[in-house]
PDB file of C-alpha atoms in Angstrom:
ATOM      1  CA  MET A 450       3.300  -7.945  -3.062  1.00  0.00           C
ATOM      2  CA  ARG A 451       5.104  -9.169  -6.150  1.00  0.00           C
ATOM      3  CA  MET A 452       2.804  -6.988  -8.265  1.00  0.00           C
ATOM      4  CA  ALA A 453       3.678  -4.022  -6.042  1.00  0.00           C
ATOM      5  CA  LEU A 454       7.366  -4.771  -6.625  1.00  0.00           C
ATOM      6  CA  ARG A 455       6.748  -4.694 -10.387  1.00  0.00           C
ATOM      7  CA  GLU A 456       5.168  -1.268  -9.924  1.00  0.00           C
ATOM      8  CA  ALA A 457       8.258  -0.175  -7.957  1.00  0.00           C
ATOM      9  CA  GLU A 458      10.435  -1.307 -10.875  1.00  0.00           C
ATOM     10  CA  LYS A 459       8.378   0.934 -13.197  1.00  0.00           C
ATOM     11  CA  ALA A 460       9.038   3.877 -10.884  1.00  0.00           C
ATOM     12  CA  ALA A 461      12.773   3.159 -10.850  1.00  0.00           C
ATOM     13  CA  ALA A 462      12.827   2.933 -14.658  1.00  0.00           C
ATOM     14  CA  ASP A 463      11.227   6.401 -14.751  1.00  0.00           C
ATOM     15  CA  GLY A 464      13.822   7.824 -12.327  1.00  0.00           C
ATOM     16  CA  GLU A 465      11.322   7.940  -9.466  1.00  0.00           C
ATOM     17  CA  VAL A 466      11.883   6.620  -5.939  1.00  0.00           C
ATOM     18  CA  PRO A 467      10.947   2.958  -6.463  1.00  0.00           C
ATOM     19  CA  LEU A 468       7.751   2.390  -4.543  1.00  0.00           C
ATOM     20  CA  GLY A 469       4.821   0.384  -5.804  1.00  0.00           C
ATOM     21  CA  CYS A 470       1.332  -0.260  -4.505  1.00  0.00           C
ATOM     22  CA  VAL A 471      -1.468  -2.668  -5.434  1.00  0.00           C
ATOM     23  CA  ILE A 472      -4.936  -2.782  -3.870  1.00  0.00           C
ATOM     24  CA  VAL A 473      -6.934  -5.987  -4.086  1.00  0.00           C
ATOM     25  CA  LYS A 474     -10.311  -7.244  -2.989  1.00  0.00           C
ATOM     26  CA  PRO A 475      -9.946 -10.860  -1.839  1.00  0.00           C
ATOM     27  CA  ALA A 476     -12.577 -13.359  -2.934  1.00  0.00           C
ATOM     28  CA  VAL A 477     -14.992 -14.149  -0.099  1.00  0.00           C
ATOM     29  CA  LEU A 478     -15.678 -17.815   0.572  1.00  0.00           C
ATOM     30  CA  GLU A 479     -18.038 -17.119   3.463  1.00  0.00           C
ATOM     31  CA  PRO A 480     -19.380 -13.673   4.370  1.00  0.00           C
ATOM     32  CA  ALA A 481     -19.154 -12.321   7.911  1.00  0.00           C
ATOM     33  CA  HIS A 482     -22.116 -13.338  10.076  1.00  0.00           C
ATOM     34  CA  ASP A 483     -23.167 -13.543  13.725  1.00  0.00           C
ATOM     35  CA  GLY A 484     -20.000 -11.785  14.911  1.00  0.00           C
ATOM     36  CA  HIS A 485     -17.695 -14.110  12.929  1.00  0.00           C
ATOM     37  CA  PRO A 486     -15.335 -12.523  10.404  1.00  0.00           C
ATOM     38  CA  ALA A 487     -15.540 -13.276   6.697  1.00  0.00           C
ATOM     39  CA  VAL A 488     -13.551 -16.213   5.355  1.00  0.00           C
ATOM     40  CA  TYR A 489     -11.425 -15.310   2.322  1.00  0.00           C
ATOM     41  CA  ASP A 490     -10.114 -17.516  -0.452  1.00  0.00           C
ATOM     42  CA  PRO A 491      -6.396 -18.028   0.267  1.00  0.00           C
ATOM     43  CA  ASN A 492      -5.698 -18.330  -3.470  1.00  0.00           C
ATOM     44  CA  PRO A 493      -4.248 -14.940  -4.502  1.00  0.00           C
ATOM     45  CA  THR A 494      -5.410 -15.416  -8.109  1.00  0.00           C
ATOM     46  CA  ALA A 495      -9.002 -15.325  -6.841  1.00  0.00           C
ATOM     47  CA  ALA A 496      -8.576 -11.701  -5.720  1.00  0.00           C
ATOM     48  CA  THR A 497      -9.689  -8.750  -7.852  1.00  0.00           C
ATOM     49  CA  ILE A 498      -7.159  -5.988  -8.503  1.00  0.00           C
ATOM     50  CA  LEU A 499      -8.846  -2.668  -7.736  1.00  0.00           C
ATOM     51  CA  GLY A 500      -5.943  -0.322  -8.324  1.00  0.00           C
ATOM     52  CA  ARG A 501      -2.217  -0.102  -8.744  1.00  0.00           C
ATOM     53  CA  GLY A 502       0.326   2.668  -8.829  1.00  0.00           C
ATOM     54  CA  HIS A 503       3.953   3.646  -8.554  1.00  0.00           C
ATOM     55  CA  ASN A 504       5.624   6.864  -7.516  1.00  0.00           C
ATOM     56  CA  GLN A 505       5.233   9.595 -10.138  1.00  0.00           C
ATOM     57  CA  THR A 506       6.052  12.750  -8.177  1.00  0.00           C
ATOM     58  CA  GLU A 507       8.786  13.872 -10.587  1.00  0.00           C
ATOM     59  CA  GLY A 508       6.991  12.926 -13.793  1.00  0.00           C
ATOM     60  CA  LEU A 509       3.718  14.574 -12.784  1.00  0.00           C
ATOM     61  CA  SER A 510       5.357  17.438 -10.839  1.00  0.00           C
ATOM     62  CA  ASP A 511       2.993  16.561  -8.004  1.00  0.00           C
ATOM     63  CA  ALA A 512       4.125  16.079  -4.410  1.00  0.00           C
ATOM     64  CA  THR A 513       1.052  13.909  -3.756  1.00  0.00           C
ATOM     65  CA  ALA A 514       1.673  11.468  -6.635  1.00  0.00           C
ATOM     66  CA  HIS A 515       2.839   8.689  -4.324  1.00  0.00           C
ATOM     67  CA  ALA A 516       2.224   5.057  -5.246  1.00  0.00           C
ATOM     68  CA  GLU A 517      -0.449   4.624  -2.563  1.00  0.00           C
ATOM     69  CA  MET A 518      -2.363   7.776  -3.496  1.00  0.00           C
ATOM     70  CA  LEU A 519      -2.424   6.846  -7.191  1.00  0.00           C
ATOM     71  CA  ALA A 520      -3.437   3.250  -6.447  1.00  0.00           C
ATOM     72  CA  MET A 521      -6.225   4.451  -4.141  1.00  0.00           C
ATOM     73  CA  SER A 522      -7.518   6.859  -6.806  1.00  0.00           C
ATOM     74  CA  ALA A 523      -7.671   3.993  -9.303  1.00  0.00           C
ATOM     75  CA  ALA A 524      -9.406   1.774  -6.731  1.00  0.00           C
ATOM     76  CA  PHE A 525     -11.995   4.473  -5.933  1.00  0.00           C
ATOM     77  CA  GLN A 526     -12.830   4.625  -9.626  1.00  0.00           C
ATOM     78  CA  ALA A 527     -13.014   0.825  -9.872  1.00  0.00           C
ATOM     79  CA  VAL A 528     -15.467   0.442  -6.985  1.00  0.00           C
ATOM     80  CA  GLY A 529     -17.331   3.709  -7.537  1.00  0.00           C
ATOM     81  CA  ASP A 530     -16.882   4.750  -3.926  1.00  0.00           C
ATOM     82  CA  TRP A 531     -14.291   6.395  -1.692  1.00  0.00           C
ATOM     83  CA  ARG A 532     -14.480   3.495   0.755  1.00  0.00           C
ATOM     84  CA  LEU A 533     -12.231   0.515   0.084  1.00  0.00           C
ATOM     85  CA  THR A 534     -13.859  -1.629   2.758  1.00  0.00           C
ATOM     86  CA  GLY A 535     -12.695  -5.246   2.732  1.00  0.00           C
ATOM     87  CA  SER A 536      -9.677  -4.524   0.534  1.00  0.00           C
ATOM     88  CA  ARG A 537      -5.991  -5.135   1.100  1.00  0.00           C
ATOM     89  CA  LEU A 538      -3.374  -2.545   0.236  1.00  0.00           C
ATOM     90  CA  TYR A 539       0.106  -3.870  -0.576  1.00  0.00           C
ATOM     91  CA  VAL A 540       2.975  -1.368  -0.730  1.00  0.00           C
ATOM     92  CA  THR A 541       6.707  -1.955  -0.954  1.00  0.00           C
ATOM     93  CA  LYS A 542       7.620   0.605   1.746  1.00  0.00           C
ATOM     94  CA  GLU A 543       5.739   1.806   4.785  1.00  0.00           C
ATOM     95  CA  PRO A 544       3.405   4.669   3.868  1.00  0.00           C
ATOM     96  CA  CYS A 545       4.433   8.225   4.695  1.00  0.00           C
ATOM     97  CA  PRO A 546       2.150  10.313   6.958  1.00  0.00           C
ATOM     98  CA  MET A 547       0.216  11.725   3.964  1.00  0.00           C
ATOM     99  CA  CYS A 548      -0.443   8.292   2.504  1.00  0.00           C
ATOM    100  CA  ALA A 549      -1.212   6.807   5.934  1.00  0.00           C
ATOM    101  CA  GLY A 550      -3.841   9.521   6.437  1.00  0.00           C
ATOM    102  CA  GLY A 551      -5.363   8.778   3.045  1.00  0.00           C
ATOM    103  CA  ILE A 552      -5.369   5.069   3.803  1.00  0.00           C
ATOM    104  CA  VAL A 553      -7.208   5.632   7.092  1.00  0.00           C
ATOM    105  CA  LEU A 554      -9.849   7.671   5.256  1.00  0.00           C
ATOM    106  CA  ALA A 555     -10.205   5.033   2.509  1.00  0.00           C
ATOM    107  CA  ARG A 556     -10.741   2.263   5.082  1.00  0.00           C
ATOM    108  CA  PRO A 557      -9.021  -0.798   3.615  1.00  0.00           C
ATOM    109  CA  GLU A 558      -9.214  -3.806   5.900  1.00  0.00           C
ATOM    110  CA  THR A 559      -5.470  -4.558   5.826  1.00  0.00           C
ATOM    111  CA  VAL A 560      -2.275  -2.686   4.947  1.00  0.00           C
ATOM    112  CA  ILE A 561       0.731  -4.827   4.063  1.00  0.00           C
ATOM    113  CA  TRP A 562       4.194  -3.393   3.469  1.00  0.00           C
ATOM    114  CA  GLY A 563       7.663  -4.701   2.751  1.00  0.00           C
ATOM    115  CA  VAL A 564      10.142  -2.272   4.337  1.00  0.00           C
ATOM    116  CA  SER A 565       9.405  -0.209   7.428  1.00  0.00           C
ATOM    117  CA  ASP A 566      10.518   3.434   7.503  1.00  0.00           C
ATOM    118  CA  PRO A 567      11.688   4.239  11.049  1.00  0.00           C
ATOM    119  CA  LYS A 568      12.494   7.864  10.105  1.00  0.00           C
ATOM    120  CA  ARG A 569       9.339   8.922   8.255  1.00  0.00           C
ATOM    121  CA  GLY A 570       6.860   6.047   8.484  1.00  0.00           C
ATOM    122  CA  GLY A 571       3.224   6.969   8.993  1.00  0.00           C
ATOM    123  CA  GLY A 572       2.763   3.920  11.215  1.00  0.00           C
ATOM    124  CA  THR A 573       6.043   3.235  13.019  1.00  0.00           C
ATOM    125  CA  THR A 574       7.157   6.846  13.517  1.00  0.00           C
ATOM    126  CA  PHE A 575       3.919   8.845  13.600  1.00  0.00           C
ATOM    127  CA  GLY A 576       1.513   6.176  14.877  1.00  0.00           C
ATOM    128  CA  ILE A 577      -1.246   7.166  12.473  1.00  0.00           C
ATOM    129  CA  PHE A 578      -2.713   3.690  11.998  1.00  0.00           C
ATOM    130  CA  ASP A 579      -3.241   3.108  15.701  1.00  0.00           C
ATOM    131  CA  HIS A 580      -3.896   6.669  16.844  1.00  0.00           C
ATOM    132  CA  PRO A 581      -6.898   6.702  19.227  1.00  0.00           C
ATOM    133  CA  GLY A 582      -8.410   9.744  17.516  1.00  0.00           C
ATOM    134  CA  ILE A 583      -9.004   8.096  14.140  1.00  0.00           C
ATOM    135  CA  ASN A 584     -12.142   6.260  13.094  1.00  0.00           C
ATOM    136  CA  HIS A 585     -10.542   3.330  11.230  1.00  0.00           C
ATOM    137  CA  HIS A 586      -7.704   1.082  12.322  1.00  0.00           C
ATOM    138  CA  PRO A 587      -6.609  -1.259   9.529  1.00  0.00           C
ATOM    139  CA  ALA A 588      -4.793  -4.472  10.338  1.00  0.00           C
ATOM    140  CA  ILE A 589      -1.068  -3.998   9.652  1.00  0.00           C
ATOM    141  CA  VAL A 590       1.288  -6.673   8.303  1.00  0.00           C
ATOM    142  CA  THR A 591       4.951  -5.764   7.881  1.00  0.00           C
ATOM    143  CA  GLY A 592       8.042  -7.377   6.399  1.00  0.00           C
ATOM    144  CA  VAL A 593       6.363  -9.100   3.422  1.00  0.00           C
ATOM    145  CA  LEU A 594       9.061  -9.557   0.750  1.00  0.00           C
ATOM    146  CA  GLU A 595      11.137  -7.160   2.803  1.00  0.00           C
ATOM    147  CA  GLY A 596      14.443  -8.213   1.251  1.00  0.00           C
ATOM    148  CA  GLU A 597      13.246  -7.579  -2.300  1.00  0.00           C
ATOM    149  CA  SER A 598      11.599  -4.279  -1.332  1.00  0.00           C
ATOM    150  CA  LYS A 599      14.739  -3.092   0.430  1.00  0.00           C
ATOM    151  CA  ALA A 600      17.026  -4.207  -2.418  1.00  0.00           C
ATOM    152  CA  ILE A 601      15.214  -2.148  -5.058  1.00  0.00           C
ATOM    153  CA  LEU A 602      15.380   0.960  -2.851  1.00  0.00           C
ATOM    154  CA  GLN A 603      19.059   0.442  -2.034  1.00  0.00           C
ATOM    155  CA  ALA A 604      19.979  -0.112  -5.690  1.00  0.00           C
ATOM    156  CA  PHE A 605      18.131   3.056  -6.715  1.00  0.00           C
ATOM    157  CA  PHE A 606      19.836   5.260  -4.127  1.00  0.00           C
ATOM    158  CA  ARG A 607      23.244   3.646  -4.697  1.00  0.00           C
ATOM    159  CA  GLU A 608      22.912   4.525  -8.397  1.00  0.00           C
ATOM    160  CA  ARG A 609      21.765   8.074  -7.592  1.00  0.00           C
ATOM    161  CA  ARG A 610      24.799   8.652  -5.351  1.00  0.00           C
ATOM    162  CA  SER A 611      27.309   7.458  -7.962  1.00  0.00           C
TER     163      SER A 611
END
């Protein structure tokens, strides 16, 4: 998540809403077998970074250039597939409905975010991640480095208002 925060800082420096995303593939210590899940190396430095991104909607004049979408595109290129099975997606703020839909299609194992978005969140407001009609339900972890994620957003909007 700290790498995602660094991506959010890049967005803020570019005048973009400061969101950052990093997608990693954790190192497997023991593969899944006989109905037991895989065991992953808890050491974060053992993970492989598949993709990273930060908001670039203004700079690219592209409404879809959200941190998650750009990080997923980089990850697809890295793995040579549109499936990100077994990966973890870290993002500083809860994905919007567009990004949540893309995440469901990409099939990461886990989505981790810092700040929830109770007004426009793809998970908390629109229920995309746990909707019964979708074919993939990633594990969701919220509130990781929430204070830092919230602080960068608040500082950005405070500056914009002044």
